[in-house]
Amino acid sequence: MITIPYLTAVSTYFSYGLLFAFGQLRDYSRRIFDWWSTNNLHGYAPICLAHEDFYIRRLYHRIQDCFGRPISSAPDAWVDVVERFSNDNNKTLKRTTKSTRCLNLGSYNYLGFGSYDEYCTPLVIESLKKFSPSTCSSRVDAGTTSVHAELEECVAKYVGKPAAIVTGMGYATNSAIIPVLIGKGGLIISDSLNHTSIVNGARGSGATIRVFQHNTPAHLERVLKEQIAEGQPRTHRPWKKIIVVVEGIYSMEGEICQLPEIVSICKKYKAYVYLDEAHSIGAIGKTGRGVCELLGVDTADVDIMMGTFTKSFGSCGGYIAGSKDLIQYLKYHCPAHLYATSISTPSAQQIISAIKVILGEDGSNRGAQKLARIRENSNFFRAELQKMGFEVLGDNDSPVMPIMLYNPAKIPAFSRECLRENVAVVVVGFPATPLLLARARICISASHSREDLLKALQVISKAGDLTGIKYFPAAPKKQEEEKDTIKLD
Amino acid sequence: MYVRALPTTDVNRNTEWFTYPGVWTTYIIIIFFSWLLVLSVFHCSPGMAWTIVHLAHFTVTYHSFHWKKGTPFGDDQGIYNRLTWWEQIDNGKQLTRNRKFLTVVPIVLYLIASHTTDYQHPMLFLNTLAVFVMVVMKFPHMHKVRIFGINGDQ
């Protein structure tokens, strides 16, 4: 639940109104200017419609230097951020050869596998020499190696399902699998804050899409009842299939899904559950098995479990885990399996080695240490930020913590101020979040040490004071009160 | 003073910003400040200023709510390209609180403008014409109606 000070809401709308008005003015003068100047593009249709491009040209490009910063080292706890400069007011940015070493609070490097690892990297290099960087073919042609077969078994066992299928790209896992599972005549009920890959897959499937209020099982039940009673649009026949799509951790809120209630509602109304664990697999739960382990949900109750390897495992690609029949069906029908290039073999080896480290099968307890450290780090950081008076979203134990900014001008201000102090944060604004709710998203990693976190807290506090985002009163300092009472004695 | 922002179920990013708290207040504040601006720039009577604000409000809202179609984002893939902003809000549902508020504002502006100009012509005629067109455009029966093909698709 996001609590906004009323004045901030009003001033944010006003700022966006001003930016919109100035953007329209500039577009208008640009149109007059272009009408006067000659060009030899007579008869050519425009590449994109002027109004579709408005947001990118007039709002995003003005603060482009805060997004898409190139890095020149592995995304570990500290990363080299390449410096850029612009000669035309941020319309184009040019890279320099210099880079600054910054504390990395933006990578999804939850377990610290993002850079050299003493167990995984030698095995990956060996596999690179043995198998070559790419298989250069789809899974059904010549793209299945022994490593791929081992990976699918390994993932299925880790997640707790009978079988799994792995694809080369995490986004494509959602957008290519959902159209295979459901088609016209089916119903997809998805959470209102689901990721774009799910929205794209749902739109591409041809099924009817309904949305329920974020993480509210009561509203899901109401939508399900309504839709089952009404049936398909126009014909009112019963639905062929109903799939409810939820995510484990919502990447923009840091909230954990209320899985037990949602699963019980879906069982009651006989709908399938599709769980997207992109951010939660490997990061939460006692052995890192994701939100099912954390909330005590039996994996047999969740019909389709999807996840990606880009976050906690330091690799690429995504997987779907389910019953043997489901995976067999997907292997025969899914375009990501039949036509797309298979996941590169060294990346697959990285995932297998990372899973072995997490489970402790490499002979050390580094996995358990990493899981304990990320939980400790997230809880400590979140508690400290809340004590300073920031509005931080997300549940306890979740390594994703968005700090609310709201005003559009605070987005570049916060980002640039942090970069000046050598802390790299990711800020998110309008299309990815609702208009009012711009935020800076912090992702904690197991490779952050206590000193790193303290430095980050100090820099964020200073930037927060300068930009005025401490919307809640700071917690009073208890230690000084205790010292006073001791002195009196 | 804090308000709670509940996440909405509106997937259309062009219109979901209107469902959060604080929009109505911002709208009214912008209208009030534009009246003050007109008063200070043109040095006219308050009634004349309200008439100017009313007619400018009519022009701006006609253009942005009922003329411009589609969304300013490319990745909506043109699903809303035939719908004006008024037809897009609240997912096309009629007679919601937002729509009622947006219908009442021009009427209240009309009442203030006519009262402060003492119902004299020619201001009364222009104001009445503006409010008549405004209110008729917002009727539920006018949803997706294009009279004489004005603003229709190519």
XYZ file of C-alpha atoms in Angstrom:
643
model
C 0.000 0.000 0.000
C 1.573 3.256 -1.065
C 0.924 6.295 1.114
C 1.480 9.607 -0.658
C 1.421 13.025 0.986
C -1.466 14.876 -0.687
C 0.620 17.931 -1.568
C 3.176 15.699 -3.307
C 0.430 14.101 -5.423
C -0.914 17.490 -6.505
C 2.549 18.882 -7.261
C 3.492 15.747 -9.240
C 0.425 16.102 -11.470
C 1.206 19.775 -11.902
C 4.832 19.008 -12.898
C 3.739 16.446 -15.452
C 1.163 18.912 -16.791
C 3.910 21.514 -17.203
C 6.247 19.040 -18.936
C 3.399 17.943 -21.208
C 2.512 21.569 -22.074
C 6.139 22.418 -22.890
C 6.463 19.253 -24.961
C 3.391 20.181 -26.991
C 4.718 23.721 -27.468
C 8.034 22.389 -28.746
C 6.285 19.934 -31.082
C 4.159 22.776 -32.429
C 7.165 25.027 -33.088
C 9.049 22.097 -34.605
C 6.158 21.536 -37.001
C 6.138 25.232 -38.023
C 9.931 25.210 -38.387
C 9.858 22.071 -40.554
C 7.110 23.541 -42.729
C 9.409 26.458 -43.515
C 12.527 24.380 -44.209
C 12.740 22.206 -47.312
C 13.425 18.508 -47.353
C 13.680 15.958 -50.116
C 11.611 13.300 -48.338
C 8.525 14.126 -50.367
C 6.215 11.148 -50.726
C 7.856 9.080 -47.958
C 5.598 7.976 -45.102
C 6.844 8.850 -41.593
C 8.684 6.097 -39.705
C 6.598 6.580 -36.579
C 3.521 8.621 -35.870
C 4.239 11.905 -34.141
C 1.869 11.366 -31.240
C 3.082 7.813 -30.535
C 6.608 9.055 -30.113
C 5.715 12.051 -27.944
C 6.664 10.610 -24.567
C 10.065 9.340 -25.763
C 11.020 12.541 -27.547
C 9.829 15.151 -25.066
C 10.154 13.510 -21.646
C 12.453 10.490 -21.800
C 15.177 12.046 -23.958
C 15.564 15.001 -21.604
C 16.847 12.744 -18.816
C 18.316 10.027 -20.993
C 21.645 10.073 -19.181
C 20.025 8.437 -16.149
C 18.967 5.341 -18.086
C 20.891 2.719 -19.975
C 24.322 3.585 -18.575
C 26.950 1.305 -20.156
C 29.245 -0.629 -17.826
C 32.711 -1.933 -18.570
C 33.203 -4.639 -15.975
C 31.285 -7.610 -14.591
C 28.253 -6.539 -12.539
C 29.623 -7.461 -9.129
C 29.093 -5.483 -5.910
C 31.270 -2.758 -7.449
C 31.030 -1.970 -11.161
C 32.810 0.318 -13.652
C 30.287 2.769 -15.099
C 31.360 4.367 -18.398
C 31.202 8.169 -18.397
C 29.155 9.818 -21.121
C 28.712 13.385 -22.277
C 26.253 15.120 -24.556
C 26.620 18.137 -26.833
C 22.976 18.533 -27.801
C 21.154 18.548 -24.477
C 20.864 14.769 -23.998
C 19.437 13.989 -27.418
C 22.514 11.896 -28.202
C 25.100 10.667 -25.703
C 28.710 9.885 -26.540
C 30.853 7.462 -24.565
C 34.272 8.438 -23.305
C 37.083 6.018 -22.549
C 36.988 6.802 -18.847
C 34.919 4.903 -16.299
C 34.242 5.327 -12.584
C 34.114 2.541 -10.037
C 30.666 2.689 -8.443
C 28.797 0.691 -5.836
C 26.331 -1.398 -7.768
C 22.797 -1.182 -6.395
C 21.046 -1.805 -9.677
C 22.024 -5.297 -10.857
C 19.793 -8.276 -10.132
C 22.841 -9.973 -8.720
C 20.961 -11.511 -5.788
C 23.374 -14.326 -4.918
C 26.569 -12.770 -6.183
C 27.043 -15.061 -9.201
C 27.376 -12.019 -11.454
C 31.164 -12.092 -11.575
C 34.019 -14.561 -11.122
C 32.999 -17.461 -8.905
C 35.600 -19.953 -7.705
C 33.476 -23.027 -8.456
C 31.347 -21.973 -11.425
C 33.714 -20.006 -13.655
C 36.410 -22.721 -14.227
C 33.673 -25.194 -15.160
C 32.112 -22.662 -17.523
C 35.459 -21.993 -19.232
C 35.996 -25.736 -19.620
C 32.564 -26.127 -21.163
C 33.257 -23.130 -23.444
C 36.379 -24.857 -24.760
C 34.623 -28.200 -25.153
C 31.295 -27.058 -26.637
C 31.813 -23.560 -28.208
C 29.906 -20.393 -27.292
C 26.741 -21.142 -29.239
C 25.029 -24.311 -30.394
C 24.002 -22.483 -33.616
C 20.849 -24.469 -33.956
C 17.439 -24.982 -32.397
C 16.820 -27.647 -29.768
C 15.190 -30.088 -32.184
C 17.907 -29.865 -34.865
C 21.339 -30.108 -33.323
C 21.077 -27.836 -30.336
C 20.587 -30.362 -27.544
C 23.806 -31.357 -25.810
C 24.273 -33.492 -22.717
C 24.550 -30.264 -20.736
C 21.053 -29.210 -21.855
C 19.553 -32.521 -20.768
C 21.372 -32.321 -17.420
C 20.190 -28.729 -16.986
C 16.534 -29.596 -17.491
C 16.742 -32.464 -14.989
C 18.625 -30.284 -12.524
C 16.090 -27.435 -12.765
C 13.119 -29.778 -12.407
C 14.608 -31.342 -9.281
C 15.552 -27.944 -7.816
C 12.124 -26.401 -8.338
C 10.279 -29.515 -7.159
C 8.382 -30.511 -10.293
C 8.555 -33.710 -12.409
C 9.986 -32.068 -15.583
C 11.225 -28.789 -17.018
C 11.955 -27.139 -20.374
C 14.594 -24.449 -20.806
C 14.643 -21.653 -23.421
C 17.409 -19.250 -24.388
C 15.738 -15.989 -23.364
C 13.752 -15.086 -20.262
C 11.341 -12.646 -21.929
C 10.662 -15.068 -24.773
C 9.815 -17.805 -22.270
C 6.647 -15.926 -21.306
C 5.769 -14.476 -24.675
C 6.290 -17.746 -26.553
C 4.806 -20.202 -24.030
C 1.535 -18.491 -23.085
C 0.147 -18.555 -26.664
C 0.889 -22.289 -26.781
C -0.958 -23.008 -23.553
C -4.162 -21.083 -24.226
C -5.954 -19.728 -27.265
C -9.235 -18.195 -28.385
C -12.046 -19.216 -26.082
C -9.803 -19.234 -23.025
C -9.535 -16.701 -20.230
C -6.356 -15.246 -18.768
C -6.703 -13.431 -15.447
C -3.505 -11.592 -14.690
C -2.381 -9.366 -11.845
C -2.555 -5.681 -12.733
C 1.197 -5.206 -12.216
C 2.448 -8.148 -14.249
C 5.528 -7.805 -16.390
C 5.344 -6.755 -20.071
C 6.454 -10.235 -21.219
C 3.313 -11.740 -19.690
C 1.136 -8.984 -21.178
C 2.667 -9.591 -24.612
C 2.238 -13.358 -24.364
C -1.362 -12.942 -23.241
C -2.179 -10.510 -26.056
C -0.508 -12.793 -28.592
C -2.487 -15.826 -27.485
C -5.890 -14.519 -28.619
C -7.548 -15.383 -25.304
C -9.698 -12.912 -23.398
C -7.711 -11.030 -20.773
C -9.084 -9.766 -17.467
C -7.089 -7.999 -14.802
C -7.495 -8.211 -11.028
C -6.322 -5.717 -8.452
C -2.696 -6.223 -7.493
C -2.191 -8.955 -4.895
C -5.841 -8.835 -3.713
C -7.230 -12.406 -3.535
C -10.734 -11.067 -2.724
C -10.871 -9.160 -5.998
C -9.516 -12.190 -7.869
C -12.394 -14.257 -6.471
C -14.915 -11.623 -7.559
C -13.471 -11.454 -11.086
C -13.430 -15.264 -11.356
C -17.050 -15.575 -10.199
C -18.198 -12.858 -12.605
C -16.335 -14.292 -15.574
C -17.367 -17.895 -14.986
C -21.001 -16.805 -14.678
C -20.845 -14.686 -17.855
C -18.890 -17.121 -20.002
C -17.209 -16.194 -23.297
C -18.001 -12.745 -24.702
C -21.042 -12.636 -27.016
C -21.724 -16.398 -27.138
C -21.754 -16.850 -23.331
C -20.504 -20.412 -23.701
C -18.373 -21.754 -20.849
C -14.668 -20.908 -21.017
C -12.387 -23.568 -22.491
C -9.624 -22.903 -19.962
C -8.895 -20.333 -17.261
C -5.309 -19.461 -16.314
C -4.472 -17.087 -13.456
C -1.035 -15.483 -13.892
C 0.840 -14.117 -10.864
C 4.462 -13.320 -10.096
C 6.562 -14.455 -7.131
C 8.169 -11.087 -6.368
C 6.867 -8.090 -8.284
C 9.966 -6.380 -9.592
C 8.655 -2.817 -9.252
C 7.136 -3.196 -5.790
C 9.310 -5.764 -4.087
C 6.101 -7.351 -2.772
C 5.733 -11.082 -2.403
C 2.618 -12.641 -3.916
C -0.106 -13.930 -1.576
C 0.239 -17.376 -3.029
C -1.605 -19.613 -0.498
C -4.873 -17.633 -0.784
C -4.631 -17.388 -4.576
C -3.960 -21.102 -4.942
C -6.936 -22.004 -2.717
C -9.237 -19.701 -4.725
C -8.031 -21.204 -8.003
C -8.598 -24.715 -6.695
C -12.140 -23.769 -5.677
C -13.005 -22.413 -9.132
C -10.897 -24.944 -11.074
C -8.544 -22.433 -12.714
C -4.877 -23.110 -13.508
C -2.125 -21.182 -11.704
C 0.855 -19.838 -13.656
C 3.589 -18.559 -11.357
C 6.352 -16.352 -12.766
C 9.298 -16.619 -10.368
C 11.723 -14.431 -12.287
C 12.909 -12.530 -9.215
C 12.090 -14.957 -6.435
C 13.792 -18.190 -7.564
C 17.153 -18.507 -5.847
C 16.633 -15.365 -3.762
C 14.024 -16.246 -1.134
C 13.160 -19.367 0.794
C 15.408 -21.321 3.145
C 17.201 -23.210 0.352
C 16.417 -20.592 -2.315
C 13.592 -22.550 -3.907
C 11.449 -19.443 -4.265
C 8.098 -18.230 -3.044
C 6.524 -21.689 -2.707
C 9.106 -22.665 -0.122
C 8.858 -19.329 1.670
C 5.071 -19.418 2.018
C 4.730 -23.175 2.458
C 2.761 -23.884 -0.721
C 2.957 -27.404 -2.139
C 4.534 -27.225 -5.622
C 2.009 -29.786 -6.881
C -0.703 -27.123 -6.405
C 0.934 -24.643 -8.785
C 0.344 -25.986 -12.295
C 2.977 -24.065 -14.255
C 6.090 -22.620 -12.640
C 8.142 -20.297 -14.774
C 11.379 -18.568 -13.921
C 14.469 -16.960 -15.367
C 18.142 -17.579 -14.800
C 19.237 -13.983 -15.320
C 18.698 -12.869 -11.724
C 20.015 -15.231 -9.077
C 22.026 -17.632 -11.224
C 24.128 -15.150 -13.169
C 23.302 -16.600 -16.565
C 20.643 -16.130 -19.245
C 17.476 -17.878 -20.323
C 14.280 -19.071 -18.688
C 12.540 -22.280 -17.748
C 9.062 -23.705 -17.385
C 8.527 -26.525 -14.883
C 5.410 -28.643 -14.728
C 4.060 -32.144 -15.086
C 5.668 -34.548 -17.571
C 2.656 -34.316 -19.910
C 2.797 -30.530 -19.955
C 6.517 -30.419 -20.746
C 6.117 -33.101 -23.427
C 3.348 -31.032 -25.027
C 5.469 -27.874 -24.884
C 8.413 -29.655 -26.488
C 6.236 -30.574 -29.434
C 4.468 -27.230 -29.800
C 6.425 -24.319 -28.368
C 8.118 -22.140 -31.012
C 10.877 -21.170 -28.586
C 11.862 -24.830 -28.451
C 11.326 -25.741 -32.099
C 12.682 -22.714 -33.912
C 14.726 -20.529 -31.586
C 18.384 -21.191 -30.928
C 18.938 -23.175 -27.769
C 20.532 -21.670 -24.704
C 24.298 -21.426 -25.107
C 26.122 -24.367 -23.524
C 28.518 -22.453 -21.222
C 25.511 -20.494 -19.857
C 23.748 -23.786 -19.188
C 26.827 -25.022 -17.366
C 26.852 -21.834 -15.269
C 23.279 -22.524 -14.179
C 24.046 -26.129 -13.249
C 27.099 -25.087 -11.246
C 25.199 -22.246 -9.562
C 22.431 -24.641 -8.497
C 25.051 -27.051 -7.149
C 26.630 -24.250 -5.097
C 23.232 -23.161 -3.737
C 22.343 -26.693 -2.692
C 25.801 -27.274 -1.208
C 26.571 -30.130 -3.593
C 29.953 -28.602 -4.489
C 31.226 -29.608 -1.069
C 31.160 -26.240 0.696
C 28.455 -24.303 2.497
C 28.856 -21.169 0.338
C 25.284 -21.521 -0.912
C 23.759 -21.457 2.538
C 26.030 -18.539 3.473
C 24.933 -16.576 0.396
C 21.247 -17.171 1.137
C 21.668 -16.128 4.776
C 23.673 -13.047 3.739
C 21.143 -11.808 1.205
C 18.336 -12.133 3.742
C 20.359 -10.329 6.400
C 21.451 -7.604 3.972
C 17.919 -6.961 2.665
C 16.343 -6.789 6.110
C 19.095 -4.542 7.492
C 19.005 -2.161 4.526
C 15.241 -1.892 4.480
C 15.031 -1.266 8.219
C 17.704 1.445 8.056
C 16.051 3.199 5.106
C 12.701 3.187 6.858
C 14.314 4.598 10.006
C 15.702 7.489 7.964
C 12.188 8.393 6.849
C 12.184 7.144 3.245
C 9.102 5.517 1.832
C 10.330 2.027 0.979
C 8.035 -0.583 -0.552
C 8.237 -4.319 -0.396
C 7.886 -7.082 2.159
C 10.520 -8.285 4.570
C 12.990 -10.803 3.094
C 12.531 -9.362 -0.383
C 15.849 -8.177 -1.897
C 14.115 -5.606 -4.119
C 13.385 -2.283 -2.444
C 11.910 0.662 -4.339
C 12.320 4.101 -2.737
C 9.459 6.388 -3.765
C 10.410 9.627 -5.539
C 7.067 10.761 -7.093
C 8.049 14.081 -8.693
C 9.444 13.786 -12.226
C 12.240 16.254 -11.469
C 13.497 14.145 -8.555
C 14.148 11.187 -10.880
C 17.218 12.685 -12.611
C 18.219 14.653 -9.502
C 18.448 11.545 -7.296
C 20.149 9.476 -9.984
C 22.795 12.077 -10.842
C 23.510 12.933 -7.207
C 24.089 9.272 -6.374
C 26.350 8.845 -9.409
C 28.390 11.839 -8.298
C 29.036 10.026 -5.019
C 29.910 6.810 -6.906
C 26.746 4.863 -6.170
C 24.914 3.493 -9.202
C 21.142 3.266 -8.708
C 18.362 2.489 -11.150
C 15.483 4.967 -11.346
C 12.170 4.095 -12.982
C 9.571 6.517 -14.244
C 6.379 6.655 -16.155
C 5.644 3.868 -18.591
C 7.133 1.172 -16.364
C 5.362 2.512 -13.263
C 2.113 4.472 -12.842
C 2.407 8.191 -13.597
C 2.384 9.344 -10.007
C 4.645 6.678 -8.575
C 8.182 7.137 -9.931
C 10.781 5.343 -7.822
C 14.425 4.433 -7.394
C 14.767 0.658 -7.240
C 17.532 -0.841 -5.099
C 18.519 -4.496 -5.562
C 20.588 -5.957 -2.750
C 23.122 -8.680 -3.469
C 24.734 -11.345 -1.312
C 28.117 -9.968 -2.379
C 27.490 -6.596 -0.717
C 29.479 -6.363 2.503
C 28.356 -4.450 5.583
C 30.683 -1.524 4.728
C 29.212 -1.303 1.216
C 25.733 -1.080 2.659
C 26.736 1.577 5.191
C 28.332 3.682 2.454
C 25.206 3.258 0.325
C 23.006 4.337 3.234
C 25.097 7.432 3.816
C 25.020 8.459 0.124
C 21.288 7.753 -0.224
C 20.547 9.729 2.905
C 22.482 12.726 1.568
C 20.812 12.512 -1.849
C 17.460 12.071 -0.119
C 17.967 15.225 1.934
C 18.940 17.218 -1.159
C 15.940 16.039 -3.208
C 13.456 16.043 -0.334
C 12.166 12.477 -0.543
C 12.070 11.652 3.156
C 8.291 11.723 3.196
C 7.885 10.052 6.563
C 9.230 11.384 9.854
C 12.555 9.784 10.772
C 12.571 7.389 13.718
C 13.991 9.012 16.884
C 17.487 7.940 17.833
C 17.148 5.727 20.905
C 20.870 5.417 21.726
C 21.266 9.098 22.616
C 18.328 8.919 25.022
C 19.909 5.962 26.799
C 23.219 7.786 27.078
C 21.454 10.766 28.689
C 19.800 8.590 31.324
C 23.132 6.944 32.156
C 24.771 10.361 32.558
C 22.054 11.484 34.965
C 22.782 8.480 37.167
C -1.741 14.687 5.271
C -1.381 11.333 3.529
C -3.560 9.471 1.042
C -3.412 5.825 0.044
C -2.804 4.970 -3.590
C -4.480 1.673 -4.439
C -3.165 0.131 -7.661
C -5.813 0.223 -10.382
C -6.952 -2.449 -12.789
C -6.705 -0.115 -15.784
C -4.094 -1.443 -18.236
C -4.271 1.609 -20.512
C -1.386 3.824 -19.392
C -2.856 6.785 -21.196
C -5.818 6.934 -18.823
C -4.827 5.160 -15.613
C -3.156 8.273 -14.214
C -6.630 9.759 -13.856
C -7.650 7.151 -11.281
C -5.138 8.142 -8.602
C -5.948 10.585 -5.775
C -5.173 14.262 -6.259
C -6.183 14.637 -9.926
C -9.442 16.416 -9.300
C -7.821 18.916 -6.960
C -4.984 19.586 -9.422
C -7.523 20.171 -12.221
C -9.481 22.697 -10.187
C -6.292 24.428 -8.999
C -5.039 24.755 -12.595
C -8.347 26.333 -13.677
C -8.280 28.765 -10.754
C -4.673 29.795 -11.394
C -5.333 30.309 -15.087
C -8.161 32.691 -14.112
C -5.708 34.659 -11.953
C -3.212 34.645 -14.847
C -5.793 35.965 -17.331
C -6.835 38.671 -14.863
C -3.264 39.852 -14.394
C -2.289 39.713 -18.086
C -5.369 41.271 -19.699
C -6.489 43.689 -16.928
C -10.130 42.891 -17.723
C -13.138 42.535 -15.443
C -13.444 39.289 -13.460
C -16.460 38.247 -15.541
C -14.561 38.718 -18.811
C -11.691 36.700 -17.333
C -14.036 33.837 -16.395
C -15.465 33.887 -19.922
C -11.975 33.679 -21.399
C -11.086 30.834 -19.019
C -14.307 29.012 -19.867
C -13.767 29.281 -23.626
C -10.068 28.353 -23.365
C -11.016 25.375 -21.182
C -13.535 24.352 -23.845
C -10.907 24.535 -26.606
C -8.253 22.648 -24.661
C -10.555 19.878 -23.424
C -12.246 19.511 -26.797
C -8.889 19.034 -28.460
C -7.336 16.696 -25.897
C -10.389 14.676 -24.765
C -12.556 14.473 -27.848
C -10.333 15.094 -30.847
C -6.957 13.402 -30.312
C -7.208 9.657 -30.733
C -4.861 6.866 -29.656
C -2.125 6.864 -27.009
C 1.307 8.540 -26.906
C 3.048 5.150 -26.610
C 4.153 2.986 -29.504
C 4.028 -0.313 -27.644
C 0.281 -0.227 -27.210
C 0.398 -1.308 -30.871
C -2.480 0.900 -31.879
C -5.319 -0.907 -30.078
C -6.711 2.424 -28.960
C -6.106 4.225 -32.253
C -9.810 4.667 -32.988
C -10.769 5.881 -29.516
C -10.526 9.405 -28.163
C -9.306 9.914 -24.593
C -12.869 10.347 -23.360
C -13.832 6.989 -24.863
C -10.781 5.322 -23.331
C -11.131 6.317 -19.662
C -12.467 3.777 -17.181
C -12.218 1.141 -19.922
C -15.196 2.568 -21.808
C -17.581 2.203 -18.871
C -20.128 5.060 -18.847
C -21.353 7.201 -15.937
C -18.414 6.532 -13.600
C -17.346 9.071 -10.956
C -14.534 10.433 -13.135
C -16.872 11.024 -16.056
C -19.467 12.700 -13.846
C -16.813 15.001 -12.388
C -15.502 15.943 -15.837
C -19.073 16.721 -17.001
C -19.846 18.892 -13.964
C -16.713 21.086 -14.246
C -17.638 22.840 -17.540
C -21.203 23.349 -16.262
C -19.960 25.008 -13.062
C -17.533 27.138 -15.104
C -20.458 28.197 -17.321
C -22.538 29.190 -14.308
C -19.693 31.223 -12.817
C -18.904 32.879 -16.181
C -22.540 33.834 -16.897
C -23.140 35.066 -13.358
C -20.043 37.274 -13.243
C -20.823 38.834 -16.658
C -24.451 39.532 -15.577
C -25.818 37.412 -18.432
C -24.906 39.999 -21.106
C -24.518 39.302 -24.815
C -22.255 38.419 -26.675
C -20.542 36.544 -23.819
C -23.695 34.683 -22.866
C -24.191 33.344 -26.386
C -20.611 32.083 -26.697
C -20.623 30.532 -23.235
C -23.943 28.769 -23.806
C -22.805 27.403 -27.155
C -19.592 26.101 -25.596
C -21.260 24.389 -22.651
C -23.964 22.886 -24.870
C -21.422 21.270 -27.185
C -19.285 20.155 -24.214
C -22.119 18.414 -22.408
C -23.621 16.779 -25.498
C -20.203 15.314 -26.402
C -20.033 13.629 -23.014
C -23.410 11.844 -23.200
C -23.252 8.013 -22.927
C -25.168 7.808 -26.213
C -22.336 9.629 -27.990
C -19.843 6.836 -27.188
C -17.919 6.076 -30.410
C -20.372 8.178 -32.472
C -18.820 10.292 -35.249
C -21.329 12.833 -36.603
C -21.013 13.355 -40.371
C -17.732 11.405 -40.199
C -15.960 14.282 -38.387
C -12.822 12.846 -36.717
C -13.570 9.477 -38.277
C -10.872 7.097 -39.451
C -9.268 7.456 -42.867
